[in-house]
XYZ file of C-alpha atoms in Angstrom:
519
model
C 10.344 -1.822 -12.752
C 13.204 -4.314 -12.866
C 14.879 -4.729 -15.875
C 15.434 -7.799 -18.332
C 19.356 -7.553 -19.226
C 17.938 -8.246 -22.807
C 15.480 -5.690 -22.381
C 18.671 -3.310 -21.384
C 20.259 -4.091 -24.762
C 17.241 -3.895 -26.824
C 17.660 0.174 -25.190
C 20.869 0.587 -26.610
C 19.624 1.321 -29.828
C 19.645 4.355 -30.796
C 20.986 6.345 -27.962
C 24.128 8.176 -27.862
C 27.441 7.430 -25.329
C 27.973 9.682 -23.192
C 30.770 13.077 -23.483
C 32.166 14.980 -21.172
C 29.910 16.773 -18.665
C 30.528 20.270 -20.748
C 28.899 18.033 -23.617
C 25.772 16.847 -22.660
C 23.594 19.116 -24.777
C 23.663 18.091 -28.169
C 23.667 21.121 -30.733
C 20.425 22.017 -32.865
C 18.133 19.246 -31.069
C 14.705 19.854 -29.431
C 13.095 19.071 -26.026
C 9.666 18.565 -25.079
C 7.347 21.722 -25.277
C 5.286 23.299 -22.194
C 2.035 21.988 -23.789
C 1.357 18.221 -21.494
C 1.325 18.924 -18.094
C -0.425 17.644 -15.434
C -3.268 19.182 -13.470
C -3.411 19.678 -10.023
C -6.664 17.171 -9.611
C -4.489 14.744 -11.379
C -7.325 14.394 -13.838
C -5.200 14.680 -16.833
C -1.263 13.321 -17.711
C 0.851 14.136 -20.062
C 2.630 12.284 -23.217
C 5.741 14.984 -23.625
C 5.425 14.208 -27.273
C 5.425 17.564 -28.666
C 9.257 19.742 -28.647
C 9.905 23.925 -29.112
C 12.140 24.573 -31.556
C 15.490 26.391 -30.331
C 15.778 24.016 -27.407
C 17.937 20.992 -27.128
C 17.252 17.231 -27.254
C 19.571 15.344 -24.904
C 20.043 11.666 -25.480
C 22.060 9.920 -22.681
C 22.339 6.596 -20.962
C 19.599 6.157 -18.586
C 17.756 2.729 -18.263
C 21.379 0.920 -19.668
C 23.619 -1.116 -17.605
C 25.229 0.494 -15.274
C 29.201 1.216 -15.002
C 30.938 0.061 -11.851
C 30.959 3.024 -9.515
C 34.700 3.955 -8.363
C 36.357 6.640 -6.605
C 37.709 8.788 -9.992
C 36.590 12.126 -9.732
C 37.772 12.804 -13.391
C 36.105 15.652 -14.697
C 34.990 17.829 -11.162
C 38.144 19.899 -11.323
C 37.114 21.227 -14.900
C 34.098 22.783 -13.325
C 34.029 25.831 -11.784
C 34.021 26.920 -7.979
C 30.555 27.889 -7.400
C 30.080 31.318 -6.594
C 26.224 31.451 -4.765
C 26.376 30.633 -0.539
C 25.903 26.759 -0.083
C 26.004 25.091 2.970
C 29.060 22.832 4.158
C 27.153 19.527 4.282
C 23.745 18.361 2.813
C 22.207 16.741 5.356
C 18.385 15.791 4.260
C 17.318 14.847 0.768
C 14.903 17.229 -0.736
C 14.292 18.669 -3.923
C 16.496 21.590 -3.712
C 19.610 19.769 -1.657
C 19.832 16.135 -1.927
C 22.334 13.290 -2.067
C 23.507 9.991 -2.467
C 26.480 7.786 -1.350
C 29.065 9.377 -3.120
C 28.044 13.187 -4.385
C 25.799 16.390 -2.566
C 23.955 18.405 -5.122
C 22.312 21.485 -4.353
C 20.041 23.844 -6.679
C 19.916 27.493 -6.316
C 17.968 29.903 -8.805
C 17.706 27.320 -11.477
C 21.205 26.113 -11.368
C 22.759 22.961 -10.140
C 25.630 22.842 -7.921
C 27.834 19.437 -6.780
C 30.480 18.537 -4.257
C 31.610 15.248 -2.887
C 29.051 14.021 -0.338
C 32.223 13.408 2.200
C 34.118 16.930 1.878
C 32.787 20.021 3.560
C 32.295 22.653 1.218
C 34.364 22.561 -2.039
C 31.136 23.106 -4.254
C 31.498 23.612 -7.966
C 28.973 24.663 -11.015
C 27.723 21.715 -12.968
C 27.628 22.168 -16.419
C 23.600 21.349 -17.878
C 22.194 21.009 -21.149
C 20.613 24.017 -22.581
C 17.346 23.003 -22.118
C 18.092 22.875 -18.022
C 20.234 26.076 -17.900
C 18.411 28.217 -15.261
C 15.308 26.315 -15.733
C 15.447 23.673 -12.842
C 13.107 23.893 -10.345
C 13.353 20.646 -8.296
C 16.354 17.946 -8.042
C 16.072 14.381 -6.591
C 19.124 11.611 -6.507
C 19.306 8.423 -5.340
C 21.713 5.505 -6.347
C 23.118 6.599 -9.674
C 20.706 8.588 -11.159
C 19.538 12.068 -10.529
C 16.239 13.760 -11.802
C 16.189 17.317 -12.240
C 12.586 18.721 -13.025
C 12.297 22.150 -15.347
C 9.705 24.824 -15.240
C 7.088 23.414 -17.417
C 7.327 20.153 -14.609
C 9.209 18.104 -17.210
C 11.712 15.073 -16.050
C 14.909 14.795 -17.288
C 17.293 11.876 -15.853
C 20.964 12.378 -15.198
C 22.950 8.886 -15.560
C 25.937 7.513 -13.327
C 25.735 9.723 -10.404
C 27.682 6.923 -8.704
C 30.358 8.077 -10.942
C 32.700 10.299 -12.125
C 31.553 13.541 -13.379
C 32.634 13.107 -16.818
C 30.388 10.059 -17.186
C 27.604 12.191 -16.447
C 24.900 12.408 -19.241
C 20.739 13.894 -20.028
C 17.872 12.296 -20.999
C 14.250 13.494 -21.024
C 13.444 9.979 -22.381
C 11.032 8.693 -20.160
C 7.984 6.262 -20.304
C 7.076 3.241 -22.356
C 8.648 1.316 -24.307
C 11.784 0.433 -22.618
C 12.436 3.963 -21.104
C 12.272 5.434 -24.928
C 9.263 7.106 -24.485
C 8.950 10.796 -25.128
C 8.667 11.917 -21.912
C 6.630 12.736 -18.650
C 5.875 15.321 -15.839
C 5.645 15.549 -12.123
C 2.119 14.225 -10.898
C -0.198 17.240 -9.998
C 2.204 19.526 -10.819
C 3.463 18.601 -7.168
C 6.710 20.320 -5.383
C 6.247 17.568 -2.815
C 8.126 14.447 -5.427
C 11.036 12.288 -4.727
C 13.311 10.006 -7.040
C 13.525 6.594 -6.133
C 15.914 4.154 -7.068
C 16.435 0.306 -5.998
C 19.459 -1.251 -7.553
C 21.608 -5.120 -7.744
C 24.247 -3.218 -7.530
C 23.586 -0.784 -4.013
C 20.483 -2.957 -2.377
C 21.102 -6.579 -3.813
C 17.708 -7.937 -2.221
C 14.909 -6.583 -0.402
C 12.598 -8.537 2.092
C 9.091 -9.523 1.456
C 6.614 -9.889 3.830
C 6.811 -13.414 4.275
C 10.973 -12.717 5.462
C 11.997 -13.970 2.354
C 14.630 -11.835 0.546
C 14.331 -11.558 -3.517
C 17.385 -10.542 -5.409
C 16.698 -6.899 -6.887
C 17.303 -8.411 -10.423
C 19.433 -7.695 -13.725
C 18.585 -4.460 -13.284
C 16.433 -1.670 -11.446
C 13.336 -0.283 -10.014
C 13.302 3.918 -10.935
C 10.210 5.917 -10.225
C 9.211 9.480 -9.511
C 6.442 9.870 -6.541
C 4.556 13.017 -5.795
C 2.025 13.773 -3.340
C -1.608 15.047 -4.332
C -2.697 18.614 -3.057
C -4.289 17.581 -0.055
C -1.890 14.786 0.913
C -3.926 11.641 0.688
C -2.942 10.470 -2.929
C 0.720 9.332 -4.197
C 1.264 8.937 -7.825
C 3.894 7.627 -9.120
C 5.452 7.338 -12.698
C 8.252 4.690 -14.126
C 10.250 5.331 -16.582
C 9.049 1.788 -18.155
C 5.147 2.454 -17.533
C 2.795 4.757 -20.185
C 4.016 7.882 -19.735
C 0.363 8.590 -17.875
C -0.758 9.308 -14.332
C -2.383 6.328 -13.256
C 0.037 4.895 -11.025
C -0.853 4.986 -7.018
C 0.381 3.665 -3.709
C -2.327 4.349 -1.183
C -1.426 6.388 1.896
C -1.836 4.957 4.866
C -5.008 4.064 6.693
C -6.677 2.562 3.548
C -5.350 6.031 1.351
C -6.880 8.709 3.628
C -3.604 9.703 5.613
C -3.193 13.511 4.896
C 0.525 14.062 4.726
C 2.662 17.103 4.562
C 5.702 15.620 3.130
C 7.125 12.772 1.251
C 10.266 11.052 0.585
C 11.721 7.727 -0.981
C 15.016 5.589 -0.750
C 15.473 2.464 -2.886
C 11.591 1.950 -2.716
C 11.233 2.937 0.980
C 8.811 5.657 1.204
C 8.310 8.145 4.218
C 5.758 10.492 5.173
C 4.843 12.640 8.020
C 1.379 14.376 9.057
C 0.881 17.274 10.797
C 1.338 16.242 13.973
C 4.288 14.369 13.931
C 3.184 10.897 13.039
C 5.520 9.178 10.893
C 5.001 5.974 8.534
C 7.268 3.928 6.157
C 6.451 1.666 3.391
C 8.191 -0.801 1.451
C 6.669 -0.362 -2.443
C 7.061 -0.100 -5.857
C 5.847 -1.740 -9.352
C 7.169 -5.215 -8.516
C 7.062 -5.137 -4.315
C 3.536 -4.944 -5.610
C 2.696 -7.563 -7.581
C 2.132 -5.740 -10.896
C 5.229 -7.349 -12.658
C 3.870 -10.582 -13.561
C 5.523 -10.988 -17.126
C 8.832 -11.489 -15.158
C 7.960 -12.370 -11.598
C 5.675 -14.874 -9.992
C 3.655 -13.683 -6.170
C 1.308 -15.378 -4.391
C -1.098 -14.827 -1.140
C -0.422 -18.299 -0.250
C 2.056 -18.303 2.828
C 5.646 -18.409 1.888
C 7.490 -18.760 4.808
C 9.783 -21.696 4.380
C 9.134 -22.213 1.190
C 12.155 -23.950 -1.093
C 11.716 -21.597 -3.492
C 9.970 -18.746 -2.497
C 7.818 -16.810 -4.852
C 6.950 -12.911 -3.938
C 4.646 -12.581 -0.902
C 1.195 -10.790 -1.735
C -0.410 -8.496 -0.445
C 2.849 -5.983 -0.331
C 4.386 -4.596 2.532
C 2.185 -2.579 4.495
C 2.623 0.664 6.088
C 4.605 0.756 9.291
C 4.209 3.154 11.931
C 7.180 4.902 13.310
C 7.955 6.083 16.614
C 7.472 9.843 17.109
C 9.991 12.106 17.512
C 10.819 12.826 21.516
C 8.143 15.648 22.490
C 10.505 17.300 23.859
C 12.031 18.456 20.321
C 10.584 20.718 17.685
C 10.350 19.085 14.166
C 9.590 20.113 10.624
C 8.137 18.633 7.226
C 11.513 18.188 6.011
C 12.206 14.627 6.005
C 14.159 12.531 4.546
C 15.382 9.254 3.660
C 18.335 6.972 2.305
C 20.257 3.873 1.800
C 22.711 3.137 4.163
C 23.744 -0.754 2.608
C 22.583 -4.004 1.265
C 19.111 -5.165 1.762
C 15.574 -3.063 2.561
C 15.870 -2.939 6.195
C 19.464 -0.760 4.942
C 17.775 2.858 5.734
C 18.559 5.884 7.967
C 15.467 8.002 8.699
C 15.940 12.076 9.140
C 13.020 14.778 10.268
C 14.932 18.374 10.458
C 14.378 19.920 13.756
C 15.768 21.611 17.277
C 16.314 20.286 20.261
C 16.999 22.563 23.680
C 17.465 25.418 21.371
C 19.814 23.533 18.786
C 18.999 23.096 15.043
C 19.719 20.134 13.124
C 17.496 16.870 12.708
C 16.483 13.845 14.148
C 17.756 10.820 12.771
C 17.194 6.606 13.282
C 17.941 3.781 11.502
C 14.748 1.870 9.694
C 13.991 -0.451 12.545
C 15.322 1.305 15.503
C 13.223 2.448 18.296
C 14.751 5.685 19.626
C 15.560 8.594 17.721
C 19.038 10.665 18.260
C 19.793 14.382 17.452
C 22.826 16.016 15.498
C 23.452 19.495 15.803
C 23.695 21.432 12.941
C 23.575 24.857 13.828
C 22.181 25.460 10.271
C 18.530 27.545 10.689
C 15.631 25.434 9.671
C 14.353 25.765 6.035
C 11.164 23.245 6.622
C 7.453 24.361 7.853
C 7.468 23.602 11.890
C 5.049 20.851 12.564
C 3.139 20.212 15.891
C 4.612 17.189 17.395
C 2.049 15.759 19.880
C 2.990 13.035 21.918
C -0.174 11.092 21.021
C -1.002 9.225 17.557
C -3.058 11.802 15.907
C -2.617 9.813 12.387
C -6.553 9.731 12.035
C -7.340 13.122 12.956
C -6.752 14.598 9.674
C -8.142 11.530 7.130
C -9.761 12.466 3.691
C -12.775 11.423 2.463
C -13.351 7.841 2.019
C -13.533 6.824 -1.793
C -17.081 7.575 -3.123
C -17.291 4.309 -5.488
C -19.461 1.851 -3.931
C -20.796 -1.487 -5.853
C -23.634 -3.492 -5.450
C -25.076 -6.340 -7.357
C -26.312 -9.896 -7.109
C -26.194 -13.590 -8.336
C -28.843 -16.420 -8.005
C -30.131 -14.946 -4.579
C -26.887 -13.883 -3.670
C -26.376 -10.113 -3.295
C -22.781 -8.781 -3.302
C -21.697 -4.941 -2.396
C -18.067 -3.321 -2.092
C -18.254 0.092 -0.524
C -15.197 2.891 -0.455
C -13.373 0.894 -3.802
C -10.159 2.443 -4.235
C -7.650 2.217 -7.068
C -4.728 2.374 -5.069
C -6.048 0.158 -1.634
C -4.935 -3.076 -2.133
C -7.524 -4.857 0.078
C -11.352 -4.523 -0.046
C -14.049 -6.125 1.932
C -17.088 -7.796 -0.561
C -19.890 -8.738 1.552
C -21.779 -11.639 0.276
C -25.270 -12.132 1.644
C -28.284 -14.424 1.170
C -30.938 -14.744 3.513
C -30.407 -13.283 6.727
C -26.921 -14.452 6.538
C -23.412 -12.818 5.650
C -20.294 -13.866 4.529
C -17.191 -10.768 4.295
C -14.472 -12.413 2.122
C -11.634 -9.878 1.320
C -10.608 -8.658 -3.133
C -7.560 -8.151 -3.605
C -6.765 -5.692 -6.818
C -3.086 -5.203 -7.835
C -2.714 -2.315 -10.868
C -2.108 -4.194 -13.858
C 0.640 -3.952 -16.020
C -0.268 -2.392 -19.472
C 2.134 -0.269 -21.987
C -1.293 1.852 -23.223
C -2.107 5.001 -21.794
C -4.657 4.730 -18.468
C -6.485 7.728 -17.234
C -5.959 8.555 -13.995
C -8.464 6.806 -11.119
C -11.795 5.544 -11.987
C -13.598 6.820 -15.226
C -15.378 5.541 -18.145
C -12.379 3.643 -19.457
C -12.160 0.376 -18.308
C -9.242 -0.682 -15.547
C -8.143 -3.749 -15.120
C -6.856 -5.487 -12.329
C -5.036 -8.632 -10.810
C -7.547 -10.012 -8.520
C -7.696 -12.414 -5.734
C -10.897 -13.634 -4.495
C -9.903 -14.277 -0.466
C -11.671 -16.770 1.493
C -11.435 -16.873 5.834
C -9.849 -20.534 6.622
C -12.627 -20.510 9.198
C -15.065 -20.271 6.517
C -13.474 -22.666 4.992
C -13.349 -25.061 7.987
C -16.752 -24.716 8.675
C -18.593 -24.373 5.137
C -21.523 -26.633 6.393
C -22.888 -24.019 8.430
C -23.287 -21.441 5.676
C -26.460 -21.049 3.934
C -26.731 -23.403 1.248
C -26.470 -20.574 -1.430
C -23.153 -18.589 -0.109
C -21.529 -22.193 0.241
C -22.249 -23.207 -3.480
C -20.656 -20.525 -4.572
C -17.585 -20.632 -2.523
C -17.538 -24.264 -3.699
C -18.988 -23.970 -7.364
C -17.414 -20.519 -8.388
C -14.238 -20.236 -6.081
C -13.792 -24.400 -5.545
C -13.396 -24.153 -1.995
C -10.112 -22.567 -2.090
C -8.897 -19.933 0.303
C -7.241 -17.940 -2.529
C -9.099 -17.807 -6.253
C -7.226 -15.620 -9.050
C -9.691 -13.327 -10.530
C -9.602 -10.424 -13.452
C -11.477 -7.151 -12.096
C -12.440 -5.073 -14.558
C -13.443 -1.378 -12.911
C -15.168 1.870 -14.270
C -16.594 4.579 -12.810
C -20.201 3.006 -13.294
C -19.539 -1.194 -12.673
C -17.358 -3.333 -11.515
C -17.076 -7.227 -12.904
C -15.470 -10.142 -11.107
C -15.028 -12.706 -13.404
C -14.247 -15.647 -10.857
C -17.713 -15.106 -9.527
C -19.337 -14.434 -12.438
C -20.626 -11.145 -11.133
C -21.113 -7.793 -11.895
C -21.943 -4.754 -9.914
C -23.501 -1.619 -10.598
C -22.228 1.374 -8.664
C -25.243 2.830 -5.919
């Protein structure tokens, strides 16, 4: 989420300054043991309290202010030439070759590898701490901090990647409070994750939906995504949040999109189905509306306000044009920052073209897609690339969780809930009359540990009760129930702050004073 600059000081405590990159393992520590991981359902998260003896603890910088990024390269000479076949140029972010504005990074066989992003070839062997050594099995970067991932699915978080490599430093620090936690995993166990970072000091501002743009803040927005097993469900973790699982943007068409990849830029997600349709989404913690302690959002228009606060509901998902029929693609895709502001991103799907390899690439809002020969073979899973939109062909199962209660001869039902859908029909009726007003839920923020989904523990939500104007404008012609409670519960205003509290067996409303059962 962003960052307080006092919150960023209150960090300092306690952590070491960084050494040299040779010296980023600190002798006779301990890291987290193999026992929290995540399942594959998602059903359980981990707290990465526990440590192995014989391993190493490394303490670094992550989650303080940043240093100004420069050009030194002090510190990549003292490493030595790799040794293992790389490629010349990384050219799509993945987990296994990935890169931001100034450095490539490649893994091979649980080592790391790094070059400058600009030079072709010139790779040399990054030194890691010993509890990385041969153990990484997934790398993401983006801005100035790179995640590396071990075999037990643990995150560790390399600082100033923007930097020289002797600034470089470890953490597996990681969850509440104030990115001190003990640590966290990849969601489901997932090789589909990305690292996402929005920063003041690459993005500046990013653009609600309302046009306005909002300054990024004193600090940044960090989180690891990861796509469920069947490709409907992304979960992300912060390194501010619980270090838990219950975290989701939905997918889109109301979370049943099945997709076969994933990847995030500086809170710009991407995905891809199997036939070719592609989507981006503008998202994180704050985009949507969870950060109220520091930031104030509202469904009220926005657009020429003075001073603009956040415009609710969050971006939505945008649909992309497809790749040219004509050309073959794959489910490698990619994403990054190409400047200041949210509209600053260059879109990439590997692929061929009249026999060629290389990818496809676009800027954000562009129409057309271009091709760049690579002449590197394709390393992604080929995809069928249909000229049609086949983006409902594939959907999951809507959510099971329906609600239904009543009030005072009102009856109320909300069918398919969903914890990560920010938008849900509630159908008031009485008599032979109905009235569809819209809840809005937005995943509170809490520093306690939430199960993942909907179970017996209670989840609660920001909630906005959201009335049609045309209701409004007409109210007379309601029946005489459904308009005393827009006007008696919800005084006749179009948008009503709510809490919604949510288990797996009821659902309360407190602007309404109702509670459902689930049917």
């Amino acid at each position: 989420m962003l960052r307080h600059t006092l919150a960023a000081t209150v960090l300092a405590v306690g952590v070491l300054a960084p050494g040299g990159a040779a010296s980023a393992a600190s002798g006779g520590s301990t890291a987290p043991s193999t026992s929290g991981t995540s399942s594959t359902s998602g059903a359980s998260s981990t707290s990465g309290a526990s440590t192995a003896d014989g391993a190493c603890r490394p303490v670094g910088t992550a989650g303080l202010a940043d240093l100004v990024p420069g050009d030194s390269t002090l510190g990549l000479s003292a490493l030595p030439p790799a040794t293992v076949d790389l490629p010349p140029q990384i050219h799509l972010r993945g987990t296994t070759e990935t890169f931001n504005r100034r450095w490539s990074f490649a893994l091979r066989e649980g080592r790391m590898y790094v070059k400058e992003a600009a030079d072709t070839g010139g790779w040399r062997t990054m030194a890691l701490p010993d509890c990385l050594a041969g153990r990484v099995t997934g790398i993401s970067v983006d801005d100035d901090e790179l995640v590396a991932v071990d075999d037990g699915d643990r995150i560790y978080t390399m600082d100033h990647a923007l930097n020289a490599p002797w600034t470089w430093n470890w953490t597996y620090r990681f969850g509440a409070p104030l990115w001190l936690g003990e640590g966290n995993t990849v969601p489901y166990g997932s090789a589909r994750w990305t690292w996402s970072v929005l920063s003041p000091g690459e993005d500046q501002v990013w653009r609600d939906p309302a046009g306005n743009d909002h300054p990024v803040g004193g600090a940044k927005v960090s989180h690891v995504l990861a796509l469920s097993a069947d490709g409907s469900r992304i979960t992300y973790v912060d390194p501010w949040l619980p270090a838990d699982h219950s975290y989701e943007m939905a997918t889109p068409h109301r979370g049943r999109f099945q997709a076969e990849a994933l990847s995030t830029a500086a809170s710009t997600s991407f995905v891809v189905n199997r036939y070719g349709d592609l989507y981006t989404r503008l998202y994180d913690f704050d985009i949507s509306g969870s950060d109220r302690v520091f930031f104030s959002y509202s469904y009220e228009d926005q657009r020429g306000a003075l001073f603009p606060k956040i415009q609710l509901p969050a971006p939505d998902w945008v649909r992309q044009p497809k790749v040219p029929a004509t050309g073959e693609i794959t489910d490698r895709i990619s994403v990054h920052k190409t400047g200041r502001g949210s509209d600053a991103r260059e879109l990439r799907v590997e692929g061929r073209e009249q026999g060629l390899t290389g990818y496809w690439h676009k800027a954000l809002t562009a129409s057309r897609w271009t091709f760049t020969a690579t002449g590197e073979p394709l390393q992604g899973r080929l995809l069928q690339n249909t000229p049609d939109d086949r983006s409902t062909d594939t959907l999951a199962p809507p959510s099971p969780y329906d609600y239904a209660g009543a009030l005072g001869g009102v009856t109320a039902r909300v069918d398919a809930f969903d914890v990560a859908v920010e938008g849900t029909p509630l159908v008031l009726r009485a008599g032979d009359q109905e009235l569809r007003v819209t809840l809005h839920t937005v995943d509170g923020l809490r520093q306690s540990v939430q199960a993942p989904g909907l179970t017996s523990q209670p989840r609660h939500f920001y909630g906005t009760v959201e009335i049609p104007q045309s209701v409004l404008d007409n109210l007379q012609a309601q029946h005489p129930l459904l308009r005393s409670l827009v006007q008696d519960r919800l005084g006749a205003a179009r948008f009503t702050d709510t809490d919604v509290v949510v288990t797996d067996r009821t659902m309360t409303i407190a602007s309404l004073g109702l509670t459902l059962d689930r049917i």
